[in-house]
Amino acid sequence: MSEIFELPGHFIRRLHQISVQAFHARARAAGHDLTPVQFVALEAVRTTPGIDQASVAAMIAYDRTTIGGVIDRLVEKGYLKREISPRDRRARVLTLSAAGKRILDEFTPAVLALQADILCGLTEEERRTFLALARKATRALHPEEVASD
């Protein structure tokens, strides 16, 4: 087999594919039409009510241009409300709707349980080490992402 298949990028890509497939399977099983990016965008709004769209993109490390479509779909699904900012009439702020809060409350436990499935081949200690190393590598490339440890 080619050494290309032993490079970190290959395994990162494969693990991402596996993670997304597992997320979609759990979402379908729970009766939810939600993508991983939509889920984390909802969580960003839950943790920071009144956040603007550009700040959501920065918080979840997502492209500012593409986040618009994500937010539009969440508004269309009735999970988010978009309103004029009381501080800047040109800006729009986001808050969770009752349906958005309900889907997060219902689906978050499944997403948390899914994390163990994604790394099921690792011991608990190896998972902690993996996460510490992934966090370190990510922050070396993007030091502005300083979420709490």
XYZ file of C-alpha atoms in Angstrom:
149
model
C 0.000 0.000 0.000
C 1.223 3.500 -0.808
C 2.749 5.527 2.000
C 0.208 8.230 1.152
C -2.348 6.143 3.056
C -0.234 6.381 6.208
C -0.026 10.184 6.274
C -1.791 12.178 9.020
C -3.977 14.014 6.502
C -5.409 10.726 5.244
C -6.364 9.581 8.735
C -7.760 12.998 9.662
C -9.926 12.947 6.524
C -11.098 9.379 7.191
C -11.885 10.081 10.835
C -13.858 13.146 9.760
C -15.824 11.064 7.241
C -16.564 8.448 9.888
C -17.611 11.134 12.373
C -19.984 12.816 9.905
C -21.514 9.482 8.853
C -22.081 8.517 12.484
C -23.628 11.927 13.225
C -26.039 11.617 10.289
C -27.009 8.078 11.313
C -27.760 9.227 14.888
C -29.680 12.258 13.644
C -31.818 10.133 11.299
C -32.447 7.561 14.036
C -33.604 10.361 16.339
C -35.843 11.766 13.601
C -33.826 14.961 13.156
C -32.799 16.606 9.898
C -29.615 18.263 11.145
C -26.011 18.375 9.958
C -22.964 18.586 12.233
C -22.383 22.211 11.190
C -26.023 23.114 11.833
C -25.824 21.473 15.249
C -22.697 23.362 16.307
C -24.123 26.631 14.936
C -27.224 26.122 17.101
C -24.995 25.425 20.095
C -23.034 28.630 19.406
C -26.278 30.607 19.440
C -27.426 28.838 22.592
C -24.215 29.751 24.413
C -24.196 33.319 23.065
C -27.782 34.537 22.496
C -27.902 37.632 20.313
C -24.714 36.684 18.455
C -24.378 37.876 14.869
C -23.807 35.580 11.892
C -20.133 36.532 11.389
C -19.425 35.803 15.044
C -21.064 32.378 14.735
C -18.744 31.643 11.795
C -15.713 32.710 13.847
C -16.837 30.772 16.928
C -17.243 27.494 15.039
C -14.291 28.071 12.662
C -16.485 28.094 9.581
C -16.290 30.153 6.411
C -18.147 33.493 6.782
C -19.619 33.219 3.303
C -20.903 29.663 3.704
C -22.370 30.221 7.179
C -25.086 32.357 5.586
C -26.663 29.308 3.954
C -26.382 27.319 7.188
C -28.130 30.082 9.139
C -30.776 30.498 6.412
C -31.637 26.784 6.626
C -31.850 26.915 10.424
C -34.184 29.916 10.212
C -36.291 28.105 7.556
C -36.508 25.023 9.807
C -37.732 27.256 12.615
C -34.737 26.585 14.906
C -33.332 30.132 14.858
C -34.807 33.612 14.914
C -32.988 36.415 13.094
C -33.767 39.937 14.273
C -32.428 43.451 13.790
C -29.741 44.262 16.337
C -30.861 46.783 18.931
C -27.313 48.254 18.867
C -26.785 48.393 15.097
C -29.820 48.552 12.805
C -27.698 47.215 9.912
C -26.789 44.016 11.754
C -28.885 40.927 12.404
C -28.667 38.934 15.613
C -29.609 35.329 16.221
C -31.494 33.625 19.014
C -32.809 30.113 19.451
C -36.491 29.536 18.886
C -38.420 27.186 21.154
C -37.992 24.493 18.471
C -34.241 25.155 18.352
C -33.940 24.820 22.113
C -36.028 21.635 22.027
C -33.902 19.979 19.298
C -30.688 20.809 21.177
C -32.122 19.488 24.437
C -33.276 16.285 22.712
C -30.249 15.645 20.499
C -27.250 16.820 22.551
C -27.132 13.641 24.675
C -26.936 11.548 21.483
C -24.143 13.741 20.111
C -22.204 13.428 23.361
C -22.635 9.639 23.348
C -21.541 9.534 19.727
C -18.109 10.903 20.647
C -17.163 7.645 22.374
C -18.266 5.727 19.268
C -16.018 7.810 17.013
C -12.958 6.911 19.087
C -14.136 3.444 20.131
C -10.779 1.854 19.314
C -9.037 3.932 21.976
C -8.912 3.541 25.725
C -10.145 6.424 27.882
C -6.564 7.533 28.482
C -5.793 7.343 24.752
C -8.908 9.449 24.012
C -7.709 12.149 26.402
C -4.261 12.050 24.794
C -5.758 12.145 21.288
C -7.898 15.167 22.183
C -4.973 16.971 23.815
C -2.793 16.392 20.744
C -5.551 17.343 18.283
C -6.207 20.525 20.295
C -2.477 21.322 20.368
C -2.051 20.778 16.625
C -5.131 22.866 15.820
C -4.066 25.740 18.051
C -0.554 25.725 16.608
C -2.115 26.427 13.209
C -4.911 28.679 14.542
C -3.899 30.231 17.865
C -6.993 32.446 17.847
C -9.061 29.345 18.639
C -8.548 29.281 22.370
C -11.615 27.463 23.641
C -11.291 26.320 27.220
C -9.439 23.092 27.965
